[in-house]
PDB file of C-alpha atoms in Angstrom:
ATOM      1  CA  MET A   1      86.477 141.975 128.674  1.00  0.00           C
ATOM      2  CA  ASN A   2      86.900 138.412 129.960  1.00  0.00           C
ATOM      3  CA  LYS A   3      90.456 138.274 128.544  1.00  0.00           C
ATOM      4  CA  ARG A   4      91.322 141.536 130.316  1.00  0.00           C
ATOM      5  CA  LEU A   5      89.930 140.261 133.613  1.00  0.00           C
ATOM      6  CA  VAL A   6      91.960 137.061 133.382  1.00  0.00           C
ATOM      7  CA  SER A   7      95.071 139.082 132.503  1.00  0.00           C
ATOM      8  CA  PHE A   8      94.426 141.461 135.422  1.00  0.00           C
ATOM      9  CA  ILE A   9      94.041 138.578 137.894  1.00  0.00           C
ATOM     10  CA  LYS A  10      97.150 136.819 136.532  1.00  0.00           C
ATOM     11  CA  ASP A  11      99.260 139.984 136.767  1.00  0.00           C
ATOM     12  CA  PHE A  12      97.891 140.757 140.233  1.00  0.00           C
ATOM     13  CA  LEU A  13      98.715 137.283 141.544  1.00  0.00           C
ATOM     14  CA  GLU A  14     102.205 137.424 140.007  1.00  0.00           C
ATOM     15  CA  LEU A  15     102.856 140.806 141.635  1.00  0.00           C
ATOM     16  CA  SER A  16     101.487 139.600 144.986  1.00  0.00           C
ATOM     17  CA  ALA A  17     103.676 136.499 144.873  1.00  0.00           C
ATOM     18  CA  SER A  18     106.729 138.606 143.984  1.00  0.00           C
ATOM     19  CA  ILE A  19     106.106 141.035 146.837  1.00  0.00           C
ATOM     20  CA  ILE A  20     105.595 138.207 149.343  1.00  0.00           C
ATOM     21  CA  LEU A  21     108.751 136.456 148.109  1.00  0.00           C
ATOM     22  CA  ILE A  22     110.776 139.658 148.484  1.00  0.00           C
ATOM     23  CA  PHE A  23     109.477 140.256 152.001  1.00  0.00           C
ATOM     24  CA  THR A  24     110.033 136.618 152.954  1.00  0.00           C
ATOM     25  CA  ILE A  25     113.679 136.930 151.923  1.00  0.00           C
ATOM     26  CA  LEU A  26     114.012 140.282 153.692  1.00  0.00           C
ATOM     27  CA  THR A  27     112.453 138.798 156.832  1.00  0.00           C
ATOM     28  CA  ALA A  28     114.926 135.922 156.843  1.00  0.00           C
ATOM     29  CA  VAL A  29     117.904 138.190 156.149  1.00  0.00           C
ATOM     30  CA  LEU A  30     117.082 141.148 158.390  1.00  0.00           C
ATOM     31  CA  GLY A  31     115.968 139.034 161.329  1.00  0.00           C
ATOM     32  CA  GLU A  32     115.055 140.377 164.712  1.00  0.00           C
ATOM     33  CA  ASN A  33     116.476 143.896 164.364  1.00  0.00           C
ATOM     34  CA  ALA A  34     114.085 144.920 161.591  1.00  0.00           C
ATOM     35  CA  GLY A  35     111.053 144.626 163.870  1.00  0.00           C
ATOM     36  CA  GLU A  36     112.158 147.762 165.690  1.00  0.00           C
ATOM     37  CA  VAL A  37     112.169 149.778 162.468  1.00  0.00           C
ATOM     38  CA  SER A  38     109.149 148.481 160.553  1.00  0.00           C
ATOM     39  CA  SER A  39     105.774 146.996 161.408  1.00  0.00           C
ATOM     40  CA  LEU A  40     106.222 144.693 158.406  1.00  0.00           C
ATOM     41  CA  PHE A  41     108.949 142.841 160.294  1.00  0.00           C
ATOM     42  CA  ARG A  42     107.487 142.944 163.791  1.00  0.00           C
ATOM     43  CA  LEU A  43     107.679 139.143 164.090  1.00  0.00           C
ATOM     44  CA  GLY A  44     111.394 139.280 163.322  1.00  0.00           C
ATOM     45  CA  SER A  45     112.798 136.293 161.482  1.00  0.00           C
ATOM     46  CA  VAL A  46     109.883 134.089 162.609  1.00  0.00           C
ATOM     47  CA  GLY A  47     107.629 135.205 159.746  1.00  0.00           C
ATOM     48  CA  ILE A  48     105.357 137.860 158.332  1.00  0.00           C
ATOM     49  CA  ALA A  49     102.189 138.803 160.236  1.00  0.00           C
ATOM     50  CA  VAL A  50      98.851 138.163 158.513  1.00  0.00           C
ATOM     51  CA  GLU A  51      98.041 141.855 158.927  1.00  0.00           C
ATOM     52  CA  SER A  52     101.199 142.745 156.977  1.00  0.00           C
ATOM     53  CA  LEU A  53     100.356 140.213 154.268  1.00  0.00           C
ATOM     54  CA  ILE A  54      96.911 141.782 153.847  1.00  0.00           C
ATOM     55  CA  GLN A  55      98.479 145.244 153.604  1.00  0.00           C
ATOM     56  CA  LEU A  56     100.910 144.018 150.930  1.00  0.00           C
ATOM     57  CA  PHE A  57      98.049 142.256 149.136  1.00  0.00           C
ATOM     58  CA  VAL A  58      96.003 145.490 149.018  1.00  0.00           C
ATOM     59  CA  LEU A  59      99.081 147.403 147.830  1.00  0.00           C
ATOM     60  CA  ALA A  60      99.610 144.881 145.019  1.00  0.00           C
ATOM     61  CA  PHE A  61      95.937 145.200 144.027  1.00  0.00           C
ATOM     62  CA  THR A  62      96.223 149.008 144.002  1.00  0.00           C
ATOM     63  CA  ILE A  63      99.352 148.854 141.836  1.00  0.00           C
ATOM     64  CA  ARG A  64      97.722 146.476 139.350  1.00  0.00           C
ATOM     65  CA  LEU A  65      94.565 148.611 139.251  1.00  0.00           C
ATOM     66  CA  LEU A  66      96.615 151.744 138.495  1.00  0.00           C
ATOM     67  CA  ASN A  67      98.540 149.811 135.836  1.00  0.00           C
ATOM     68  CA  PHE A  68      95.259 148.680 134.294  1.00  0.00           C
ATOM     69  CA  ILE A  69      93.858 152.213 134.287  1.00  0.00           C
ATOM     70  CA  PHE A  70      96.938 153.991 132.943  1.00  0.00           C
ATOM     71  CA  LEU A  71      98.995 151.435 131.030  1.00  0.00           C
ATOM     72  CA  THR A  72      96.319 149.704 128.988  1.00  0.00           C
ATOM     73  CA  ASP A  73      93.936 151.173 126.424  1.00  0.00           C
ATOM     74  CA  ALA A  74      90.925 149.848 128.324  1.00  0.00           C
ATOM     75  CA  ILE A  75      90.072 153.125 130.056  1.00  0.00           C
ATOM     76  CA  ILE A  76      92.403 155.955 129.016  1.00  0.00           C
ATOM     77  CA  LYS A  77      93.089 156.125 125.295  1.00  0.00           C
ATOM     78  CA  SER A  78      93.764 159.780 124.592  1.00  0.00           C
ATOM     79  CA  LEU A  79      96.923 160.424 126.655  1.00  0.00           C
ATOM     80  CA  SER A  80     100.398 159.766 125.324  1.00  0.00           C
ATOM     81  CA  ALA A  81     102.308 156.765 126.669  1.00  0.00           C
ATOM     82  CA  LEU A  82     104.798 159.002 128.496  1.00  0.00           C
ATOM     83  CA  VAL A  83     102.060 160.916 130.329  1.00  0.00           C
ATOM     84  CA  ARG A  84     100.324 157.671 131.268  1.00  0.00           C
ATOM     85  CA  TYR A  85     103.584 156.205 132.638  1.00  0.00           C
ATOM     86  CA  ILE A  86     104.268 159.358 134.645  1.00  0.00           C
ATOM     87  CA  LEU A  87     100.740 159.392 136.086  1.00  0.00           C
ATOM     88  CA  CYS A  88     100.867 155.687 136.891  1.00  0.00           C
ATOM     89  CA  PHE A  89     104.257 155.726 138.624  1.00  0.00           C
ATOM     90  CA  GLY A  90     103.439 159.005 140.368  1.00  0.00           C
ATOM     91  CA  LEU A  91     100.210 157.617 141.820  1.00  0.00           C
ATOM     92  CA  ILE A  92     101.896 154.329 142.761  1.00  0.00           C
ATOM     93  CA  THR A  93     104.541 156.336 144.626  1.00  0.00           C
ATOM     94  CA  ILE A  94     101.874 158.354 146.435  1.00  0.00           C
ATOM     95  CA  PHE A  95      99.954 155.205 147.424  1.00  0.00           C
ATOM     96  CA  LEU A  96     103.171 153.525 148.556  1.00  0.00           C
ATOM     97  CA  LEU A  97     103.996 156.497 150.781  1.00  0.00           C
ATOM     98  CA  ILE A  98     100.440 156.589 152.163  1.00  0.00           C
ATOM     99  CA  PHE A  99     100.595 152.870 152.980  1.00  0.00           C
ATOM    100  CA  ALA A 100     104.038 153.219 154.552  1.00  0.00           C
ATOM    101  CA  PHE A 101     102.876 156.119 156.714  1.00  0.00           C
ATOM    102  CA  CYS A 102      99.434 154.784 157.702  1.00  0.00           C
ATOM    103  CA  PHE A 103     100.582 151.250 158.485  1.00  0.00           C
ATOM    104  CA  LYS A 104     103.802 152.425 160.170  1.00  0.00           C
ATOM    105  CA  TRP A 105     105.999 150.477 157.789  1.00  0.00           C
ATOM    106  CA  LEU A 106     108.823 152.788 158.864  1.00  0.00           C
ATOM    107  CA  THR A 107     109.683 154.727 161.961  1.00  0.00           C
ATOM    108  CA  ASN A 108     109.746 158.491 161.702  1.00  0.00           C
ATOM    109  CA  GLU A 109     113.530 158.625 161.403  1.00  0.00           C
ATOM    110  CA  PRO A 110     114.506 160.335 158.127  1.00  0.00           C
ATOM    111  CA  LYS A 111     117.348 157.920 157.371  1.00  0.00           C
ATOM    112  CA  TYR A 112     114.911 155.001 157.043  1.00  0.00           C
ATOM    113  CA  TRP A 113     112.615 157.000 154.792  1.00  0.00           C
ATOM    114  CA  LEU A 114     115.584 157.951 152.595  1.00  0.00           C
ATOM    115  CA  ILE A 115     116.688 154.317 152.358  1.00  0.00           C
ATOM    116  CA  PHE A 116     113.097 153.308 151.565  1.00  0.00           C
ATOM    117  CA  LEU A 117     112.765 155.933 148.820  1.00  0.00           C
ATOM    118  CA  ALA A 118     116.204 155.093 147.406  1.00  0.00           C
ATOM    119  CA  CYS A 119     115.255 151.410 147.157  1.00  0.00           C
ATOM    120  CA  TYR A 120     111.980 152.362 145.493  1.00  0.00           C
ATOM    121  CA  VAL A 121     113.681 154.639 142.964  1.00  0.00           C
ATOM    122  CA  VAL A 122     116.307 152.006 142.110  1.00  0.00           C
ATOM    123  CA  SER A 123     113.744 149.223 141.730  1.00  0.00           C
ATOM    124  CA  THR A 124     111.502 151.476 139.623  1.00  0.00           C
ATOM    125  CA  ALA A 125     114.429 152.431 137.376  1.00  0.00           C
ATOM    126  CA  ILE A 126     115.358 148.761 136.914  1.00  0.00           C
ATOM    127  CA  SER A 127     111.727 147.937 136.142  1.00  0.00           C
ATOM    128  CA  ILE A 128     111.483 150.710 133.534  1.00  0.00           C
ATOM    129  CA  PHE A 129     114.794 149.624 131.953  1.00  0.00           C
ATOM    130  CA  ILE A 130     113.694 145.988 131.694  1.00  0.00           C
ATOM    131  CA  SER A 131     110.270 146.997 130.372  1.00  0.00           C
ATOM    132  CA  ASN A 132     111.905 149.099 127.664  1.00  0.00           C
ATOM    133  CA  LEU A 133     114.161 146.198 126.651  1.00  0.00           C
ATOM    134  CA  ILE A 134     111.172 143.865 126.408  1.00  0.00           C
ATOM    135  CA  ASN A 135     109.178 146.445 124.419  1.00  0.00           C
ATOM    136  CA  LYS A 136     112.082 146.938 121.975  1.00  0.00           C
ATOM    137  CA  GLN A 137     112.355 143.172 121.431  1.00  0.00           C
ATOM    138  CA  GLN A 138     108.611 142.918 120.835  1.00  0.00           C
ATOM    139  CA  ASP A 139     108.718 145.885 118.436  1.00  0.00           C
ATOM    140  CA  GLU A 140     111.560 144.248 116.480  1.00  0.00           C
ATOM    141  CA  LYS A 141     109.578 141.004 116.206  1.00  0.00           C
ATOM    142  CA  MET A 142     106.500 142.908 115.024  1.00  0.00           C
ATOM    143  CA  ASN A 143     108.544 144.874 112.467  1.00  0.00           C
ATOM    144  CA  ASP A 144     110.142 141.655 111.179  1.00  0.00           C
ATOM    145  CA  ALA A 145     106.694 140.065 110.901  1.00  0.00           C
ATOM    146  CA  LEU A 146     105.414 143.088 108.958  1.00  0.00           C
ATOM    147  CA  LYS A 147     108.382 142.873 106.593  1.00  0.00           C
ATOM    148  CA  VAL A 148     107.679 139.185 106.002  1.00  0.00           C
ATOM    149  CA  ILE A 149     104.045 139.961 105.269  1.00  0.00           C
ATOM    150  CA  LYS A 150     105.068 142.694 102.823  1.00  0.00           C
ATOM    151  CA  GLY A 151     107.683 140.398 101.250  1.00  0.00           C
ATOM    152  CA  LYS A 152     110.703 142.491 102.252  1.00  0.00           C
ATOM    153  CA  PRO A 153     113.865 140.810 103.616  1.00  0.00           C
ATOM    154  CA  THR A 154     114.458 141.075 107.367  1.00  0.00           C
ATOM    155  CA  GLU A 155     117.774 141.758 109.101  1.00  0.00           C
ATOM    156  CA  LYS A 156     118.051 138.056 109.858  1.00  0.00           C
ATOM    157  CA  ASP A 157     117.811 137.205 106.163  1.00  0.00           C
ATOM    158  CA  MET A 158     120.744 139.451 105.243  1.00  0.00           C
TER     159      MET A 158
END
């Protein structure tokens, strides 16, 4: 359990740092005009409000908690990986929309919501693609290690 807690905290802090870095860059790039569209950028290019940082921090915690629940075997063991991924990303999307609505991250203009959702879909697709590549590489390493243990030649040996 201690190893899982350390892993959870590490992943949470990495996600929080990534989110803050992204919003720091967006704040610098979008400047003063973004404050009219989103409460996240209400200080313009001057910085990110502490209130916004706390909101992003809680969002990162929620995402990591959902990942822990659905994408590890710590709690849910009986569902297939595909169902767990769908549940996890579906709930993350719902929480993201709830946060965006409750904290007025966007105005009520549909074009901003469409841009927001498009960015989310693209970033999620990229994340899934990269995760699959990493999983395939890890699977290949594990299969090669199993072949070595069994005394069979690996693809690298041929």
